[in-house]
Amino acid sequence: MMNRMNISPNISATSLPQYQRRNHVIQWQVPSRGWVKCNYDASHHDGDQDSGMGWIIRNSNGHFLDCGMDKYQGRVSAVESECSALLWALQATWALGY
């Protein structure tokens, strides 16, 4: 059920893209020292039974720790896909001991 992928440990917060929205630059921020941050996302197109989901865990230095991504069936909306991605990210983070 969970696909994990190997990504270079050289990924850091400084190598992440910035996104421009309504004249505001949104940039990922590192968690407090001693903490990890798990970001997640999902993609769903109305009328399609497939949803793509993923998560990534990084430490307080912005270094990659673990991640997962997969395609799921049976979600009927973007909200349901996002909620499923959140649940999966929480379960994975807990299972990995964070």
mmCIF file of C-alpha atoms in Angstrom:
data_model
loop_
_atom_site.group_PDB
_atom_site.id
_atom_site.type_symbol
_atom_site.label_atom_id
_atom_site.label_comp_id
_atom_site.label_asym_id
_atom_site.label_seq_id
_atom_site.Cartn_x
_atom_site.Cartn_y
_atom_site.Cartn_z
ATOM 1 C CA MET A 1 0.000 0.000 0.000
ATOM 2 C CA MET A 2 2.789 2.443 0.773
ATOM 3 C CA ASN A 3 5.376 3.217 -1.884
ATOM 4 C CA ARG A 4 8.547 4.795 -0.582
ATOM 5 C CA MET A 5 11.184 6.187 -2.850
ATOM 6 C CA ASN A 6 14.850 6.892 -2.411
ATOM 7 C CA ILE A 7 15.749 10.532 -2.891
ATOM 8 C CA SER A 8 19.150 12.102 -2.588
ATOM 9 C CA PRO A 9 19.883 13.104 1.026
ATOM 10 C CA ASN A 10 21.348 16.321 -0.425
ATOM 11 C CA ILE A 11 17.871 17.844 -0.790
ATOM 12 C CA SER A 12 17.488 20.762 1.591
ATOM 13 C CA ALA A 13 15.100 23.616 2.253
ATOM 14 C CA THR A 14 17.259 25.905 0.118
ATOM 15 C CA SER A 15 16.849 23.670 -2.951
ATOM 16 C CA LEU A 16 13.041 23.705 -2.804
ATOM 17 C CA PRO A 17 10.985 25.700 -5.290
ATOM 18 C CA GLN A 18 9.179 28.889 -4.401
ATOM 19 C CA TYR A 19 5.621 29.499 -5.562
ATOM 20 C CA GLN A 20 4.180 32.866 -6.523
ATOM 21 C CA ARG A 21 0.552 33.470 -5.491
ATOM 22 C CA ARG A 22 -1.154 36.856 -5.571
ATOM 23 C CA ASN A 23 2.117 38.746 -5.277
ATOM 24 C CA HIS A 24 3.206 36.730 -2.235
ATOM 25 C CA VAL A 25 6.155 34.349 -2.297
ATOM 26 C CA ILE A 26 5.362 31.179 -0.374
ATOM 27 C CA GLN A 27 8.434 29.234 0.704
ATOM 28 C CA TRP A 28 8.719 26.101 2.821
ATOM 29 C CA GLN A 29 9.903 26.867 6.353
ATOM 30 C CA VAL A 30 11.910 24.511 8.520
ATOM 31 C CA PRO A 31 10.353 23.236 11.757
ATOM 32 C CA SER A 32 11.720 24.231 15.159
ATOM 33 C CA ARG A 33 15.006 22.659 16.237
ATOM 34 C CA GLY A 34 14.567 19.026 17.267
ATOM 35 C CA TRP A 35 11.291 18.654 15.353
ATOM 36 C CA VAL A 36 10.419 17.157 11.971
ATOM 37 C CA LYS A 37 7.841 18.411 9.477
ATOM 38 C CA CYS A 38 5.652 16.218 7.306
ATOM 39 C CA ASN A 39 4.111 17.872 4.258
ATOM 40 C CA TYR A 40 1.487 16.080 2.188
ATOM 41 C CA ASP A 41 -0.597 16.685 -0.908
ATOM 42 C CA ALA A 42 -3.102 14.971 -3.163
ATOM 43 C CA SER A 43 -4.366 15.387 -6.693
ATOM 44 C CA HIS A 44 -7.839 14.414 -7.857
ATOM 45 C CA HIS A 45 -9.775 15.165 -11.027
ATOM 46 C CA ASP A 46 -13.579 15.185 -10.854
ATOM 47 C CA GLY A 47 -15.092 12.171 -12.571
ATOM 48 C CA ASP A 48 -11.936 10.096 -12.092
ATOM 49 C CA GLN A 49 -11.634 7.298 -9.517
ATOM 50 C CA ASP A 50 -7.841 7.662 -9.258
ATOM 51 C CA SER A 51 -6.085 10.071 -6.908
ATOM 52 C CA GLY A 52 -2.377 10.725 -6.519
ATOM 53 C CA MET A 53 -1.068 11.271 -2.986
ATOM 54 C CA GLY A 54 2.277 11.885 -1.390
ATOM 55 C CA TRP A 55 4.106 13.039 1.710
ATOM 56 C CA ILE A 56 7.640 14.029 2.698
ATOM 57 C CA ILE A 57 9.331 14.295 6.101
ATOM 58 C CA ARG A 58 12.214 16.721 6.691
ATOM 59 C CA ASN A 59 14.157 17.624 9.816
ATOM 60 C CA SER A 60 14.885 21.021 11.361
ATOM 61 C CA ASN A 61 17.818 21.459 8.966
ATOM 62 C CA GLY A 62 15.481 20.944 6.012
ATOM 63 C CA HIS A 63 17.102 17.603 5.159
ATOM 64 C CA PHE A 64 15.046 14.818 3.619
ATOM 65 C CA LEU A 65 14.241 11.948 6.002
ATOM 66 C CA ASP A 66 11.560 9.869 4.256
ATOM 67 C CA CYS A 67 8.677 10.105 1.802
ATOM 68 C CA GLY A 68 5.940 8.150 0.116
ATOM 69 C CA MET A 69 3.743 8.486 -2.937
ATOM 70 C CA ASP A 70 1.112 6.350 -4.580
ATOM 71 C CA LYS A 71 -1.996 6.246 -6.723
ATOM 72 C CA TYR A 72 -5.243 5.325 -4.991
ATOM 73 C CA GLN A 73 -8.675 4.397 -6.315
ATOM 74 C CA GLY A 74 -12.102 5.069 -4.871
ATOM 75 C CA ARG A 75 -11.820 8.724 -3.830
ATOM 76 C CA VAL A 76 -14.714 10.769 -5.210
ATOM 77 C CA SER A 77 -13.543 14.328 -4.534
ATOM 78 C CA ALA A 78 -10.465 16.473 -4.021
ATOM 79 C CA VAL A 79 -11.429 16.942 -0.350
ATOM 80 C CA GLU A 80 -11.643 13.177 0.201
ATOM 81 C CA SER A 81 -8.262 12.748 -1.515
ATOM 82 C CA GLU A 82 -6.658 15.450 0.658
ATOM 83 C CA CYS A 83 -8.122 13.888 3.824
ATOM 84 C CA SER A 84 -6.850 10.456 2.769
ATOM 85 C CA ALA A 85 -3.392 11.929 2.111
ATOM 86 C CA LEU A 86 -3.388 13.574 5.562
ATOM 87 C CA LEU A 87 -4.369 10.305 7.240
ATOM 88 C CA TRP A 88 -1.691 8.384 5.313
ATOM 89 C CA ALA A 89 0.957 11.002 6.184
ATOM 90 C CA LEU A 90 0.031 10.849 9.890
ATOM 91 C CA GLN A 91 0.109 7.037 9.901
ATOM 92 C CA ALA A 92 3.460 6.921 8.102
ATOM 93 C CA THR A 93 5.005 9.565 10.357
ATOM 94 C CA TRP A 94 3.850 7.675 13.451
ATOM 95 C CA ALA A 95 4.978 4.275 12.075
ATOM 96 C CA LEU A 96 8.434 5.690 11.303
ATOM 97 C CA GLY A 97 8.799 6.835 14.916
ATOM 98 C CA TYR A 98 8.521 10.590 14.460
#
